[in-house]
PDB file of C-alpha atoms and ligand atoms in Angstrom:
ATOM      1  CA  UNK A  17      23.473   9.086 -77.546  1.00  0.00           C
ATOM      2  CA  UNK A  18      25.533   5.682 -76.966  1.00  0.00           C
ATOM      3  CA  UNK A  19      23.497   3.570 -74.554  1.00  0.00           C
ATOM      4  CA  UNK A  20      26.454   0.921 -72.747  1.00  0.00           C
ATOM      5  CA  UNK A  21      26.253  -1.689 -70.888  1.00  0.00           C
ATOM      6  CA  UNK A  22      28.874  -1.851 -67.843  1.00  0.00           C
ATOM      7  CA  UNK A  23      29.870  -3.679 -65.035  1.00  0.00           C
ATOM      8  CA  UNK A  24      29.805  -0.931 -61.972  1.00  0.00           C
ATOM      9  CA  UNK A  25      32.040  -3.017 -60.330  1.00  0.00           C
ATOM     10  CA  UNK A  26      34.999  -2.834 -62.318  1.00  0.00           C
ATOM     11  CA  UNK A  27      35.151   0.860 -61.702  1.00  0.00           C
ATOM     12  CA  UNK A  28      34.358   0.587 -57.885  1.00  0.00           C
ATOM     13  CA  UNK A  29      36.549  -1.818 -57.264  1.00  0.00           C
ATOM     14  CA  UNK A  30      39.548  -0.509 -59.500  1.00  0.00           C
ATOM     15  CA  UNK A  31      39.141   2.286 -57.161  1.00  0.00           C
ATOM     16  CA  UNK A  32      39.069   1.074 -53.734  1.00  0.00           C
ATOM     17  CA  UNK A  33      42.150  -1.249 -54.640  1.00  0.00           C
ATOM     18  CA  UNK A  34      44.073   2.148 -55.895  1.00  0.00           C
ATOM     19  CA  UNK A  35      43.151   3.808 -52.341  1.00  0.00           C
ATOM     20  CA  UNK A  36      44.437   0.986 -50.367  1.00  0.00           C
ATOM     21  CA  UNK A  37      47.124  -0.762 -52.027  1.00  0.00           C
ATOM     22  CA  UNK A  38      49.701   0.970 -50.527  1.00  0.00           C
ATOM     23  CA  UNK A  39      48.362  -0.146 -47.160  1.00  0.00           C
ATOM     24  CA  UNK A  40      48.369  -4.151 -48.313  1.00  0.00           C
ATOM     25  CA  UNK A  41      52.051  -4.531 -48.619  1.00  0.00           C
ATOM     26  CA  UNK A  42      52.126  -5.875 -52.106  1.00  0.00           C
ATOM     27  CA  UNK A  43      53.986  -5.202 -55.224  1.00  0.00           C
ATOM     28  CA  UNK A  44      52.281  -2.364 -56.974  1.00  0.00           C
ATOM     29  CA  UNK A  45      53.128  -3.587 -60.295  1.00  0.00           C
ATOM     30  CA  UNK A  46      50.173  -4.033 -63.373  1.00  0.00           C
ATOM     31  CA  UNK A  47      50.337  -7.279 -63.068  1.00  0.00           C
ATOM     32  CA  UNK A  48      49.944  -7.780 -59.241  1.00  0.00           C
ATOM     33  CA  UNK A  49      47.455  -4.867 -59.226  1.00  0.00           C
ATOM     34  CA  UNK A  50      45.380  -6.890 -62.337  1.00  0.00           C
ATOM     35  CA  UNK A  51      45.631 -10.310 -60.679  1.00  0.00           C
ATOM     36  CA  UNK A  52      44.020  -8.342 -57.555  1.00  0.00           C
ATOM     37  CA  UNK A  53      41.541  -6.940 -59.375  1.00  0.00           C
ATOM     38  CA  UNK A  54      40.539 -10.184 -61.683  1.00  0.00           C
ATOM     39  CA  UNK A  55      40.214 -11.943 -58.349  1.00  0.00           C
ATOM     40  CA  UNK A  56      38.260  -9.692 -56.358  1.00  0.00           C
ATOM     41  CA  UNK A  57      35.465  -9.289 -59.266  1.00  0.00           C
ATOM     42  CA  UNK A  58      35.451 -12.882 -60.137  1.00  0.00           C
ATOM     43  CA  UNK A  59      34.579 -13.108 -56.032  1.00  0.00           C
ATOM     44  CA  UNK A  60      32.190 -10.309 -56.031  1.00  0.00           C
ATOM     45  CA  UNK A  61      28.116 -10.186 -57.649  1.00  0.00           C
ATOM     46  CA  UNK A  62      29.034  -8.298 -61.057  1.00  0.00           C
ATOM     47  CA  UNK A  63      26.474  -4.977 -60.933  1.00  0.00           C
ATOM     48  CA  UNK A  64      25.729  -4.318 -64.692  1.00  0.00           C
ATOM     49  CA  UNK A  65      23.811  -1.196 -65.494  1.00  0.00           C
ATOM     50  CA  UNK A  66      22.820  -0.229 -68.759  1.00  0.00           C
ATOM     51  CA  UNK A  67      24.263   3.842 -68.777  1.00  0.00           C
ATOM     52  CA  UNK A  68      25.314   6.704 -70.780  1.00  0.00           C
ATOM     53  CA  UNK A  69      28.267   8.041 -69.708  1.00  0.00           C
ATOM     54  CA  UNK A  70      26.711  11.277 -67.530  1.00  0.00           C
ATOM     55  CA  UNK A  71      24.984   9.079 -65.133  1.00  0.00           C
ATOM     56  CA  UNK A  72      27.854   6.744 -63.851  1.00  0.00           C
ATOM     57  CA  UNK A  73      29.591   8.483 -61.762  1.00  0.00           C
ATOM     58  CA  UNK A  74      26.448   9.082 -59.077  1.00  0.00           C
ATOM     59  CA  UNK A  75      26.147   5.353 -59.287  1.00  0.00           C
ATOM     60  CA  UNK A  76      29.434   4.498 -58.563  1.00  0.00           C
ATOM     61  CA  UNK A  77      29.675   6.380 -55.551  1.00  0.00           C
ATOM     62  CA  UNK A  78      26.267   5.551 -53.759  1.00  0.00           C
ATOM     63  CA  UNK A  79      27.189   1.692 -54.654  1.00  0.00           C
ATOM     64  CA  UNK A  80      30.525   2.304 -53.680  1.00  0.00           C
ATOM     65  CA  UNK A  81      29.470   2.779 -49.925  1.00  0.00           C
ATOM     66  CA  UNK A  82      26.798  -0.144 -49.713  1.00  0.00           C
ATOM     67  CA  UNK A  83      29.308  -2.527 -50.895  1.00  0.00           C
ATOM     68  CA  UNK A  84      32.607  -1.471 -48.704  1.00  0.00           C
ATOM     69  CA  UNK A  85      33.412  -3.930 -46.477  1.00  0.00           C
ATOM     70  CA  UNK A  86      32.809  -6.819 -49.429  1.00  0.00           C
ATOM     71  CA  UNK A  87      34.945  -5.238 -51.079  1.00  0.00           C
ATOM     72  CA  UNK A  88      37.563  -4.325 -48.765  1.00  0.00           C
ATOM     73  CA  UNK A  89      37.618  -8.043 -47.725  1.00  0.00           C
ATOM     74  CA  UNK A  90      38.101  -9.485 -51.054  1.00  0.00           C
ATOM     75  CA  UNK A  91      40.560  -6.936 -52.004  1.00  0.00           C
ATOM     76  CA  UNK A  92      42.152  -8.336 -49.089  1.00  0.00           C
ATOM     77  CA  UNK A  93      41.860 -11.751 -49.265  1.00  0.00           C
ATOM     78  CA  UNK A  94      43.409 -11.068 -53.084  1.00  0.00           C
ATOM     79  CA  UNK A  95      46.294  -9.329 -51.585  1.00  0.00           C
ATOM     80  CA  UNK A  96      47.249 -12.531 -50.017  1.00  0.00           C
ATOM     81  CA  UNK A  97      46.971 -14.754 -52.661  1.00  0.00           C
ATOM     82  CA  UNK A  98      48.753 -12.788 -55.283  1.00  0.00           C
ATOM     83  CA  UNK A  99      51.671 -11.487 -52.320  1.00  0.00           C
ATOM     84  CA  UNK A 100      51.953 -15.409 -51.706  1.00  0.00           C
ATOM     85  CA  UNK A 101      52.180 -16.500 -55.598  1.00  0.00           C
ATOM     86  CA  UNK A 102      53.159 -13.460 -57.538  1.00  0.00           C
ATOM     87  CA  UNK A 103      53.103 -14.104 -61.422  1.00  0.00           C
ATOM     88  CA  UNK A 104      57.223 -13.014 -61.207  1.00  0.00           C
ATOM     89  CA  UNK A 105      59.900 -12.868 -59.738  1.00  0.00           C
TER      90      UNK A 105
HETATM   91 ZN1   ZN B  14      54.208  -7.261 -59.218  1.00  0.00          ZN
END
């Protein structure tokens, strides 16, 4: 059994943006979605959990809810930044 080590919020995060990015009015691109995403979880408490792969996704979604409106406002607040200085043209 492989025993990993992973940062819940990557996941929960990743997630949330893909729900609401059409609502933020910014490019949808990979880059503009990973500048997003390296901003909000450089912003947000990393949530490491040692795991096997069966347990995450119960984790995810009870964490998921307790952090939501974190989330949602750094998801935000990353929207700006990156709609205001997009890495292209
Ligand atoms: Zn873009």
């Amino acid at each position: 059994m492989a025993i990993t080590i992973k940062n819940l919020m990557e996941d929960i995060v990743s997630q949330k943006l893909d729900k609401m990015i059409d609502k933020l009015g910014v490019c949808t691109c990979e880059i503009c979605k990973t500048d997003i995403l390296c901003y909000t979880l450089n912003r947000l408490h990393p949530k490491y959990v040692a795991t096997n792969n069966g347990e995450l996704l119960s984790k995810i979604d009870s964490l998921s809810n307790t952090f939501d409106i974190a989330i949602i406002t750094e998801i935000t607040n990353a929207a700006i930044i990156v709609k205001n200085h997009p890495r292209h043209n």
